[in-house]
PDB file of C-alpha atoms in Angstrom:
ATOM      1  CA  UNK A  89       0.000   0.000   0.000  1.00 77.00           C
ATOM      2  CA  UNK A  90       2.838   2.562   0.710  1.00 77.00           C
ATOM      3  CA  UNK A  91       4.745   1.525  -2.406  1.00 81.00           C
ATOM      4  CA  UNK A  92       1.235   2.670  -4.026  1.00 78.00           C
ATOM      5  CA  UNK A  93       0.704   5.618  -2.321  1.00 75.00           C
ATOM      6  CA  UNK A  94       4.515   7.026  -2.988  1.00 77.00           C
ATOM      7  CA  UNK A  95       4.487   6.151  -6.617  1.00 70.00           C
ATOM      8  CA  UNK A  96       0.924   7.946  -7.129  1.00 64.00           C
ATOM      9  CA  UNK A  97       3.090  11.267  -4.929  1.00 69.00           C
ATOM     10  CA  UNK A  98       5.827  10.634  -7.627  1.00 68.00           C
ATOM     11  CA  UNK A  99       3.324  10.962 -10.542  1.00 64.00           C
ATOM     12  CA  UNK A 100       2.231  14.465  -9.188  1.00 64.00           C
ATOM     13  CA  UNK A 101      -0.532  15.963 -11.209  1.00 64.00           C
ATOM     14  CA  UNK A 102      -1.472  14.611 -14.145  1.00 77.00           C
ATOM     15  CA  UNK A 103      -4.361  16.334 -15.737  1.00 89.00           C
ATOM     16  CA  UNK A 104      -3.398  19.045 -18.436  1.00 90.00           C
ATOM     17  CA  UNK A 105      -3.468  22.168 -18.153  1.00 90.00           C
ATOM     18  CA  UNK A 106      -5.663  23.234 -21.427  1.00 92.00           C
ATOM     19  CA  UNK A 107      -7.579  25.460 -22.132  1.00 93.00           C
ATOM     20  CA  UNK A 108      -6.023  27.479 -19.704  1.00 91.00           C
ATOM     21  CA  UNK A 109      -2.889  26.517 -21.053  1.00 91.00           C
ATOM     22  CA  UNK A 110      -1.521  25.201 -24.215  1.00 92.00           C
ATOM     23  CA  UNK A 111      -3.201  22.361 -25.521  1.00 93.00           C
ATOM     24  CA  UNK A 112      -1.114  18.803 -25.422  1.00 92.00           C
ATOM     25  CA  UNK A 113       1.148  17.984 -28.208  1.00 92.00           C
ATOM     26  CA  UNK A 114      -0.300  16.203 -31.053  1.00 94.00           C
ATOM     27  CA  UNK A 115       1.756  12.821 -32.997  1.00 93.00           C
ATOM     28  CA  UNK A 116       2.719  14.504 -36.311  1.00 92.00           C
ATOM     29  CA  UNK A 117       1.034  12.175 -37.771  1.00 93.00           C
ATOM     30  CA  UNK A 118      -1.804  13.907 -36.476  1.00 96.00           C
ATOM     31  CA  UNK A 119      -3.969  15.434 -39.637  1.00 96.00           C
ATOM     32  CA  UNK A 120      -6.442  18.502 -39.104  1.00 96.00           C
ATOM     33  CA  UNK A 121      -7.815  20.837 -40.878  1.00 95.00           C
ATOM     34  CA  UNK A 122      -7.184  20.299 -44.515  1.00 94.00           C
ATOM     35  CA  UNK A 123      -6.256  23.512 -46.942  1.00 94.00           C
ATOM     36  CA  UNK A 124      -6.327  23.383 -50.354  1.00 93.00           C
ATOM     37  CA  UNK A 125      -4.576  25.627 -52.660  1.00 92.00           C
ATOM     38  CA  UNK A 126      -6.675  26.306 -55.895  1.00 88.00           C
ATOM     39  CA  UNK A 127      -3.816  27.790 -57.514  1.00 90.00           C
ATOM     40  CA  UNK A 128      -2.027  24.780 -57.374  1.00 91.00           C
ATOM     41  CA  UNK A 129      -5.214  22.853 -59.255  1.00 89.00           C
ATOM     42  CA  UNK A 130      -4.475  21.594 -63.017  1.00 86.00           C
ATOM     43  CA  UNK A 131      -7.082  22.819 -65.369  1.00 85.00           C
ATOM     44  CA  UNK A 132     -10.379  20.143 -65.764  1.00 87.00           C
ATOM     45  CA  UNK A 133      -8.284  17.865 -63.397  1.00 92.00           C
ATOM     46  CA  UNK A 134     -10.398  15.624 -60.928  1.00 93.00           C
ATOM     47  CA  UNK A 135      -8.068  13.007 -59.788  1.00 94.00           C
ATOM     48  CA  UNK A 136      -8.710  13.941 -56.090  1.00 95.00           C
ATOM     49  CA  UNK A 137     -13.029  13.899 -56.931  1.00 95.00           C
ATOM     50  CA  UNK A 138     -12.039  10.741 -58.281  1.00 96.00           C
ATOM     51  CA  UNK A 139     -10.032   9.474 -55.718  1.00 96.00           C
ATOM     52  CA  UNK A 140     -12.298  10.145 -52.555  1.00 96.00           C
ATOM     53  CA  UNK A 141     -14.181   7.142 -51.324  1.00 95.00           C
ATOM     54  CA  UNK A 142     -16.855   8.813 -49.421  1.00 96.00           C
ATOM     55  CA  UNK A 143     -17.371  11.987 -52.152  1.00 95.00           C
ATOM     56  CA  UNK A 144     -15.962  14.609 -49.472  1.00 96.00           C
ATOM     57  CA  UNK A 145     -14.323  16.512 -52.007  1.00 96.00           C
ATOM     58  CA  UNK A 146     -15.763  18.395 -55.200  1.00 94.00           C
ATOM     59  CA  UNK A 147     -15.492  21.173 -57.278  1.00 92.00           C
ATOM     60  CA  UNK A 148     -17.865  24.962 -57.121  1.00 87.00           C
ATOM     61  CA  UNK A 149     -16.517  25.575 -60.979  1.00 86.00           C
ATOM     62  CA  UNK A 150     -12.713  26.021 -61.040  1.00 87.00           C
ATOM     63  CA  UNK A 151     -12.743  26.585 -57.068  1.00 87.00           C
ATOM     64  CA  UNK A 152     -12.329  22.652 -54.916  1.00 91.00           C
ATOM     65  CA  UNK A 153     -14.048  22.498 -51.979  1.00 94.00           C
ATOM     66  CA  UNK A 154     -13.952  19.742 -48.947  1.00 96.00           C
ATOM     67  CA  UNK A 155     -16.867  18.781 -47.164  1.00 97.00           C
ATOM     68  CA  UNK A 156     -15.789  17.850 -43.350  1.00 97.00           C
ATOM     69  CA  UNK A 157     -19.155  16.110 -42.822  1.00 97.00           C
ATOM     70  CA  UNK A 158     -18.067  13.644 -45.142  1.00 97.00           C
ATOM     71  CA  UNK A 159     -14.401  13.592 -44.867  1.00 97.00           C
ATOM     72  CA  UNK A 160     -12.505  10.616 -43.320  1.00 97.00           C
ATOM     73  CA  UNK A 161      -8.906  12.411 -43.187  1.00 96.00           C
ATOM     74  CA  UNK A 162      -7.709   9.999 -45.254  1.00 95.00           C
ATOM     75  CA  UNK A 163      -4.943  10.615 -47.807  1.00 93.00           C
ATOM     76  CA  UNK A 164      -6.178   9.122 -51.059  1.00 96.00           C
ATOM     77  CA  UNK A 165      -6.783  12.706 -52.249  1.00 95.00           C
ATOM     78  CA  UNK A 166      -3.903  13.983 -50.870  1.00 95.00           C
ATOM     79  CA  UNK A 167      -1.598  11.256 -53.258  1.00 95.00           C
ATOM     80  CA  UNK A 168      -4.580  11.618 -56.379  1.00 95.00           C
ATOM     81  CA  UNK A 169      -3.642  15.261 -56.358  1.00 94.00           C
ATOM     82  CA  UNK A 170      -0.287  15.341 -59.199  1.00 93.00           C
ATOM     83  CA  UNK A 171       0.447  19.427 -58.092  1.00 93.00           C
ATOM     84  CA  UNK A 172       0.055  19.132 -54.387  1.00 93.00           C
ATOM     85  CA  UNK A 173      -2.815  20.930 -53.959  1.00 93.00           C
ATOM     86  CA  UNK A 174      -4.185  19.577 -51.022  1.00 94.00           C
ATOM     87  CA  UNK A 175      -2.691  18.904 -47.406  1.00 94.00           C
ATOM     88  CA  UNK A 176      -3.533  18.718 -43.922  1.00 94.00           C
ATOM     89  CA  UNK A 177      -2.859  21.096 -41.501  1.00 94.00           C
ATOM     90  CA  UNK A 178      -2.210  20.460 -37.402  1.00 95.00           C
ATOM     91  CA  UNK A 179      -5.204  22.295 -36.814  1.00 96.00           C
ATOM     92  CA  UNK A 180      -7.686  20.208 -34.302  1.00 97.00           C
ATOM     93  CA  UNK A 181     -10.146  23.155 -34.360  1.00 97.00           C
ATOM     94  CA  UNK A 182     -12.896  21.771 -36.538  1.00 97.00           C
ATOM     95  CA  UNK A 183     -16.004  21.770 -34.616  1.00 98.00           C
ATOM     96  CA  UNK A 184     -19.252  23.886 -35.996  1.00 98.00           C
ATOM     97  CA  UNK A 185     -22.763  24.384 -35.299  1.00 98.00           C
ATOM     98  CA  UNK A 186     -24.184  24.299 -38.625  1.00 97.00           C
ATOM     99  CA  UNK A 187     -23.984  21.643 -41.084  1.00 97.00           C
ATOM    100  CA  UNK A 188     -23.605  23.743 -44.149  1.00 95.00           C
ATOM    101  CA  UNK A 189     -20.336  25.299 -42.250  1.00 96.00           C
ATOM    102  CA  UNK A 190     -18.004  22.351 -42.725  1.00 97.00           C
ATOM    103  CA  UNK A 191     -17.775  22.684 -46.462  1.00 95.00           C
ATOM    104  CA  UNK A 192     -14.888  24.651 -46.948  1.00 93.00           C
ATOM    105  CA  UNK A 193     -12.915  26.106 -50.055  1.00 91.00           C
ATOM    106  CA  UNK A 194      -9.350  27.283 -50.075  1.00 90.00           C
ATOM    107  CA  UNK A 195     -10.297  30.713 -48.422  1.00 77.00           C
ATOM    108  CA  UNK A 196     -13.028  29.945 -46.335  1.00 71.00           C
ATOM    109  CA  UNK A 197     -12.636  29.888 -42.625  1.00 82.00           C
ATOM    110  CA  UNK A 198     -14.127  27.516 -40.551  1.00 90.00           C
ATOM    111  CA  UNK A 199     -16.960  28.957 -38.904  1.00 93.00           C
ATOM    112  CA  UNK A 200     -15.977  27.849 -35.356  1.00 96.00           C
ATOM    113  CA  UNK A 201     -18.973  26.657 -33.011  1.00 96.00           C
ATOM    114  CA  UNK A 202     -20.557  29.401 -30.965  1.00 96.00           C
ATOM    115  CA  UNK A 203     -21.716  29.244 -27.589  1.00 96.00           C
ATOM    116  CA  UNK A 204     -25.064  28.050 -26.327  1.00 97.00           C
ATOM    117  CA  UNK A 205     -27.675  30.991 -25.912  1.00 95.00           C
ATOM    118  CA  UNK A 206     -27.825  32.662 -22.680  1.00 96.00           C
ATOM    119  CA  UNK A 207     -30.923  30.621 -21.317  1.00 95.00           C
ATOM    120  CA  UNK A 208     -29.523  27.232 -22.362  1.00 96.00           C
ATOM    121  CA  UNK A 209     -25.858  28.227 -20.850  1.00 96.00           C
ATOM    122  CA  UNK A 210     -27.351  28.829 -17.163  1.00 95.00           C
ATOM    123  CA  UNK A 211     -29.104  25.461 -17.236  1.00 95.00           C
ATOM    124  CA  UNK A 212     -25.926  23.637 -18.870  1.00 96.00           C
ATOM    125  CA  UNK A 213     -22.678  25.863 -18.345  1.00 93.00           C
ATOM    126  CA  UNK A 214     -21.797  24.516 -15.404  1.00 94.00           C
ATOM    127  CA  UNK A 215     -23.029  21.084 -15.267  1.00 96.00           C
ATOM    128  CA  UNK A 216     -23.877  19.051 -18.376  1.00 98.00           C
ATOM    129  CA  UNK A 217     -25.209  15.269 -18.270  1.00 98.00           C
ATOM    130  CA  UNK A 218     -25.180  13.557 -21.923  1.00 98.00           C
ATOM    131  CA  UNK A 219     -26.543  10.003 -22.972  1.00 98.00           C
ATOM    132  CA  UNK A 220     -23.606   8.996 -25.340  1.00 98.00           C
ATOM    133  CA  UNK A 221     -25.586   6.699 -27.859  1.00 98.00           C
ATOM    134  CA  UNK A 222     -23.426   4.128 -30.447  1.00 97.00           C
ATOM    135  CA  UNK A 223     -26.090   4.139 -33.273  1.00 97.00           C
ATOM    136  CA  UNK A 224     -23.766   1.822 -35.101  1.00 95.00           C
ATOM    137  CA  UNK A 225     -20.050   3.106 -34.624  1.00 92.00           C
ATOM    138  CA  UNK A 226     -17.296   0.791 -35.243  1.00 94.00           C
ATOM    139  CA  UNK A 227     -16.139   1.841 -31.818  1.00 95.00           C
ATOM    140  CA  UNK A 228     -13.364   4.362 -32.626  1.00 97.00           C
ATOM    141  CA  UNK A 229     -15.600   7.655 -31.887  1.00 97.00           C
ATOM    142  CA  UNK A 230     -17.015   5.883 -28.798  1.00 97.00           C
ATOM    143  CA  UNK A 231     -12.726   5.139 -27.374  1.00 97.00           C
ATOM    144  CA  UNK A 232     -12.001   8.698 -28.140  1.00 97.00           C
ATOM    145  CA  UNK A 233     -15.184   9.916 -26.241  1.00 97.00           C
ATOM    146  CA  UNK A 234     -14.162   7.387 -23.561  1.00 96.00           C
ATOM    147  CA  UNK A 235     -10.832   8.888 -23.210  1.00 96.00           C
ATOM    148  CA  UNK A 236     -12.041  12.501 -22.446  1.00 97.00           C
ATOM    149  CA  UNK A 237     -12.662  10.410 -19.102  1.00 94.00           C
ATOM    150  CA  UNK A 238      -9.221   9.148 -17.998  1.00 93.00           C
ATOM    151  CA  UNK A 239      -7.633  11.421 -15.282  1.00 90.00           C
ATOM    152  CA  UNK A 240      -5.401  13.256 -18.246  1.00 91.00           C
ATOM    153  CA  UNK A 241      -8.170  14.871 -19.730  1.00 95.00           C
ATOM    154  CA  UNK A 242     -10.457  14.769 -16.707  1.00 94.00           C
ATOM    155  CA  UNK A 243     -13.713  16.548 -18.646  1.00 96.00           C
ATOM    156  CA  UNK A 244     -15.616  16.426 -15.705  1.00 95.00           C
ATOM    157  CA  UNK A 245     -13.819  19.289 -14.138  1.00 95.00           C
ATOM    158  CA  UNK A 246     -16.047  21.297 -16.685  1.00 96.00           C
ATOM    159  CA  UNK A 247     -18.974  19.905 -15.396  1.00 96.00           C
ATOM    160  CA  UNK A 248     -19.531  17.272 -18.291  1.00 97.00           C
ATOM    161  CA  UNK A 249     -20.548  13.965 -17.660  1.00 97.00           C
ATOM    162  CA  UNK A 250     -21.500  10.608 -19.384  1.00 97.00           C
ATOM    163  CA  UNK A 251     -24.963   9.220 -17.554  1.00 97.00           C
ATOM    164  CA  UNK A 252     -26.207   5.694 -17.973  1.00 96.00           C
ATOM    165  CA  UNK A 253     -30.044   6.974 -18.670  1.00 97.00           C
ATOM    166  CA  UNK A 254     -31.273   9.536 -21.023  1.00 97.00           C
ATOM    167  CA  UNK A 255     -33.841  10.309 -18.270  1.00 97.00           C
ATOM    168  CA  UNK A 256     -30.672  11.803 -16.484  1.00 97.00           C
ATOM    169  CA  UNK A 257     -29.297  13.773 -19.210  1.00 98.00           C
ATOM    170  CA  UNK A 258     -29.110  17.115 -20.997  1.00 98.00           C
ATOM    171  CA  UNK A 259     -28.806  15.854 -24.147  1.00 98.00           C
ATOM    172  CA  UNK A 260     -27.047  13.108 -26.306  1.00 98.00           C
ATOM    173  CA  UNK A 261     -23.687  12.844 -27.679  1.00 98.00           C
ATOM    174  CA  UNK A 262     -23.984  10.465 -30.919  1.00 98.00           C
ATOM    175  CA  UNK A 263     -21.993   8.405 -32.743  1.00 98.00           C
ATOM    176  CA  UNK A 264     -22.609   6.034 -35.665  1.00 97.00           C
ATOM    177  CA  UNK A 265     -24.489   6.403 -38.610  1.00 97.00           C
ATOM    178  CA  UNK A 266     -27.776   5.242 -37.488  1.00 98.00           C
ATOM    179  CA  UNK A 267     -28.380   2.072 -38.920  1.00 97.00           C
ATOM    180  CA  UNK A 268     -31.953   1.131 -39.675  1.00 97.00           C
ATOM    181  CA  UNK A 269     -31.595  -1.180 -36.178  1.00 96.00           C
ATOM    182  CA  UNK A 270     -30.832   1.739 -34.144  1.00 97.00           C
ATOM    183  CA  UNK A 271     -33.278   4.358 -36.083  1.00 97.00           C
ATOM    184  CA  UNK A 272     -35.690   3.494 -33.396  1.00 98.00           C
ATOM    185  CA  UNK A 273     -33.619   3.248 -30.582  1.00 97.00           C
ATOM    186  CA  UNK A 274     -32.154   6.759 -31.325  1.00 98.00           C
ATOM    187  CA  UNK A 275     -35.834   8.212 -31.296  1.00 98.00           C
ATOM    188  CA  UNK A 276     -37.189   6.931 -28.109  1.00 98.00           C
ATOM    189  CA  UNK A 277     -33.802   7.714 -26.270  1.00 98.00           C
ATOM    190  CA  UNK A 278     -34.085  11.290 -27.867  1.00 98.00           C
ATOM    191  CA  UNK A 279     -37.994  11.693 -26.511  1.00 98.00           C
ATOM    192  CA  UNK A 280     -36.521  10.387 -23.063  1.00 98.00           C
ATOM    193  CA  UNK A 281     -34.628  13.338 -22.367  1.00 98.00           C
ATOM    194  CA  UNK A 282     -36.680  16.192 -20.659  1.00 97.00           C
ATOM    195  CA  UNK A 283     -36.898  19.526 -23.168  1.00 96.00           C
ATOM    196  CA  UNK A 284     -34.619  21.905 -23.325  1.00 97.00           C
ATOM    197  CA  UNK A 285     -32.405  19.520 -24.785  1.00 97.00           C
ATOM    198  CA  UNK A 286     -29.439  19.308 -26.788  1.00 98.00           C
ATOM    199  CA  UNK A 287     -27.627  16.819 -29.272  1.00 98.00           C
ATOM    200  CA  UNK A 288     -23.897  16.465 -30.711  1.00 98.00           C
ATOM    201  CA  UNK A 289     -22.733  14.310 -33.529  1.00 98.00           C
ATOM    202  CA  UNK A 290     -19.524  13.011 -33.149  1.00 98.00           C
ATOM    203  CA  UNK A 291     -17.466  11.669 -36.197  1.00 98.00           C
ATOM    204  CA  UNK A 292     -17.832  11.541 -39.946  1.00 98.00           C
ATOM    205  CA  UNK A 293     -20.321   8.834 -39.228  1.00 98.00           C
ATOM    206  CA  UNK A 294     -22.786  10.578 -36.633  1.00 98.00           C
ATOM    207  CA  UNK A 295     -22.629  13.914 -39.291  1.00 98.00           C
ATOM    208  CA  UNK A 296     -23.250  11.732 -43.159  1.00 97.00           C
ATOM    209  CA  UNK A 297     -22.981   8.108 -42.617  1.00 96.00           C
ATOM    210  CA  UNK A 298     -19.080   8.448 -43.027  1.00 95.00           C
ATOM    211  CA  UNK A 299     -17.653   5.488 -45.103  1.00 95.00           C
ATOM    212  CA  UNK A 300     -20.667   3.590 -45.203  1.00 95.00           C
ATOM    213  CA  UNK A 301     -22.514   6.710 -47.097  1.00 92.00           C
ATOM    214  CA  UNK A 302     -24.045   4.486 -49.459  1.00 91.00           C
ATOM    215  CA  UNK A 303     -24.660   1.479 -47.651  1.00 94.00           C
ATOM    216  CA  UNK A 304     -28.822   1.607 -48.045  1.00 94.00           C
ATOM    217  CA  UNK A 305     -29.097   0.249 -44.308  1.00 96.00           C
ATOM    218  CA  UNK A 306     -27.882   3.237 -42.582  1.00 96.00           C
ATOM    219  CA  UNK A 307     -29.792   6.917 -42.166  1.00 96.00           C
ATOM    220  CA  UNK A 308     -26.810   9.393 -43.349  1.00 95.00           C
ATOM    221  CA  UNK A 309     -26.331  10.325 -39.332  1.00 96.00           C
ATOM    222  CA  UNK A 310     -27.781  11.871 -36.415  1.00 98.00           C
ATOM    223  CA  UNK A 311     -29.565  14.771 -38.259  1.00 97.00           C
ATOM    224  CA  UNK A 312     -31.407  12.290 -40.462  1.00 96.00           C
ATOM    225  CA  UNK A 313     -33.265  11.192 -37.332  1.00 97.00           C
ATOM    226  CA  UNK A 314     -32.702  14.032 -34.498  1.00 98.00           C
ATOM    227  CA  UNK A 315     -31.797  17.791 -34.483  1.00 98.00           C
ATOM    228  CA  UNK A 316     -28.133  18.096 -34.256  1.00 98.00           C
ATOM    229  CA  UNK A 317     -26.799  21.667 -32.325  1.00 98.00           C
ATOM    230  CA  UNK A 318     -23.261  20.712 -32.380  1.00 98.00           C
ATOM    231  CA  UNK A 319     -21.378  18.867 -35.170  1.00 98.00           C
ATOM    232  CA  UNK A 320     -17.451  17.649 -34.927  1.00 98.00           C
ATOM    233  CA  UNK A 321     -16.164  16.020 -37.690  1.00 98.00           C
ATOM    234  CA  UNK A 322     -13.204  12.929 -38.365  1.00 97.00           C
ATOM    235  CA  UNK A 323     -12.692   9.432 -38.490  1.00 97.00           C
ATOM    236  CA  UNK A 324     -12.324   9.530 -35.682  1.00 96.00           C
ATOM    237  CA  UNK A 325     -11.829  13.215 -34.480  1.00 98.00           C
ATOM    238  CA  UNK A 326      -9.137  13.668 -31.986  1.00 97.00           C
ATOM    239  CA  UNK A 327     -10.091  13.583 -28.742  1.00 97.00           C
ATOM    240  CA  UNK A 328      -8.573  17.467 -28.774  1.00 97.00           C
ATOM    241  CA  UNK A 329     -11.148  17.894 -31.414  1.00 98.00           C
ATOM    242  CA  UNK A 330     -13.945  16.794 -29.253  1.00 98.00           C
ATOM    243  CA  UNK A 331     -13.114  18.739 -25.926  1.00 98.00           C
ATOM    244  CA  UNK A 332     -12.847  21.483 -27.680  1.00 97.00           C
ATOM    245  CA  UNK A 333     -15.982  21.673 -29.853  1.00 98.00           C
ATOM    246  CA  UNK A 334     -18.001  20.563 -25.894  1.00 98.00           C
ATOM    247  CA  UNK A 335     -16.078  23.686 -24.076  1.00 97.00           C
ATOM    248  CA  UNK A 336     -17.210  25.933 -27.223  1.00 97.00           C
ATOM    249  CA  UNK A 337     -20.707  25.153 -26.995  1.00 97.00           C
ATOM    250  CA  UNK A 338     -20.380  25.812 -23.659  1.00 97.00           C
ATOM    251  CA  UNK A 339     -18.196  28.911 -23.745  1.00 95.00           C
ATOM    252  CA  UNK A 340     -15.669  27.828 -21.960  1.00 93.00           C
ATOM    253  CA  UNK A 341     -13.324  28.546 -25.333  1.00 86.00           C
ATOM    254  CA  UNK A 342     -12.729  31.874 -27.046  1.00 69.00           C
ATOM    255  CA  UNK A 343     -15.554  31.208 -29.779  1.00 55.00           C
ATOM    256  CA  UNK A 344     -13.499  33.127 -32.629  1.00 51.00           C
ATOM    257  CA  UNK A 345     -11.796  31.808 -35.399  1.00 45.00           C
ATOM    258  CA  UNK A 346      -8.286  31.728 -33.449  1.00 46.00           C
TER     259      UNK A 346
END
């Protein structure tokens, strides 16, 4: 027991210090926030169209565009492109409120999730309950939720916690692409949480289907079934990605594009 208790002294303290300090290094393999440089693009070339298995990427005339909904951060467009047009940044900042915000051209900013309205912040700025709800993940959204738990992340310090019951919650944190199985499931969980209420869609999945888009046994995500107020795309997004979208909605992060 004292061998315990001295090595847990040792460890000191663990949890990091973001957001009021600088976030935690990320693995440079790490791939955020893509840019694209239209400049770069060939005339009437497509390869990267071409080469994108869940059509994330297309064209508005000359200008390419990525949708972020759809995107799986993958690099098949990446190694399509023959000029380099396309790369990923180190930018974990990706989380929105609208749908229509996550397709982005070379100059568009990402129109960063705002805060919760005043009335909904009292009831849920300082103490948030969410149903997290698998409506057919493959389990990599659900480990990176999971790990927003583990004492170096600690989320409940801002108040945010996973419950067992939708009865308990504030609202529901989904991931999947709600298979026709879980359609259902998704609803009656949804009516079990008392109004006001709020829901987030977590992963390429949760916000399109991800990269079973055109499997005809799935819904296209969360919004197909439920309002979505919060949407935070990847396959699967960081776990960076998803604290910070959660302390955004909840304005516990500067909301502007910085």
């Amino acid at each position: 027991m004292f061998k315990i208790l001295r090595a847990r002294l040792q460890q000191g303290h663990r949890t990091m210090d973001y957001p009021k300090g600088p976030p935690p290094p990320l693995p440079e393999r790490f791939r955020g926030k893509p840019l694209l440089d239209a400049s770069k693009c060939p005339p009437q070339c497509r390869e990267c169209v071409e080469a994108c298995p869940v059509d994330a990427v297309t064209f508005n005339g000359p200008i390419p565009q990525i949708d972020l909904g759809h995107c799986l951060f993958c690099t098949d467009c990446v190694e399509a492109c023959p000029e380099g047009a396309i790369s990923y940044s180190g930018d974990y900042r990706l989380a929105v409120r609208s749908r229509q915000d996550l397709v982005v051209g070379p100059d568009a900013e990402l129109e960063l999730a705002q805060a919760l309205d005043q009335k909904l912040l009292k009831l849920f700025g300082r103490s948030l309950k969410l149903r997290q709800v698998s409506a057919g993940g493959c389990n990599a959204c659900e480990a990176d939720v999971n790990v927003l738990g583990t004492v170096g992340w600690d989320l409940g310090r801002f108040g945010i916690q996973m419950v067992a019951s939708p009865r308990h919650a504030d609202g529901l944190l989904i991931t999947g692409c709600v298979t026709d199985n879980m359609k259902l499931a998704l609803e009656k969980t949804y009516a079990a949480v008392a109004p006001p209420k709020i829901v987030i869609a977590v992963g390429a999945c949760a916000i399109s289907g991800g990269p079973f888009l055109h499997n005809p046994r799935q819904k296209g995500g969360a919004a197909s079934t439920v309002p979505v107020d919060l949407y935070i795309p990847g396959c699967p997004p960081h776990p960076l990605t998803i604290l910070d979208g959660l302390l955004r909605l909840l304005g516990k992060v500067e909301s502007k594009n910085r």
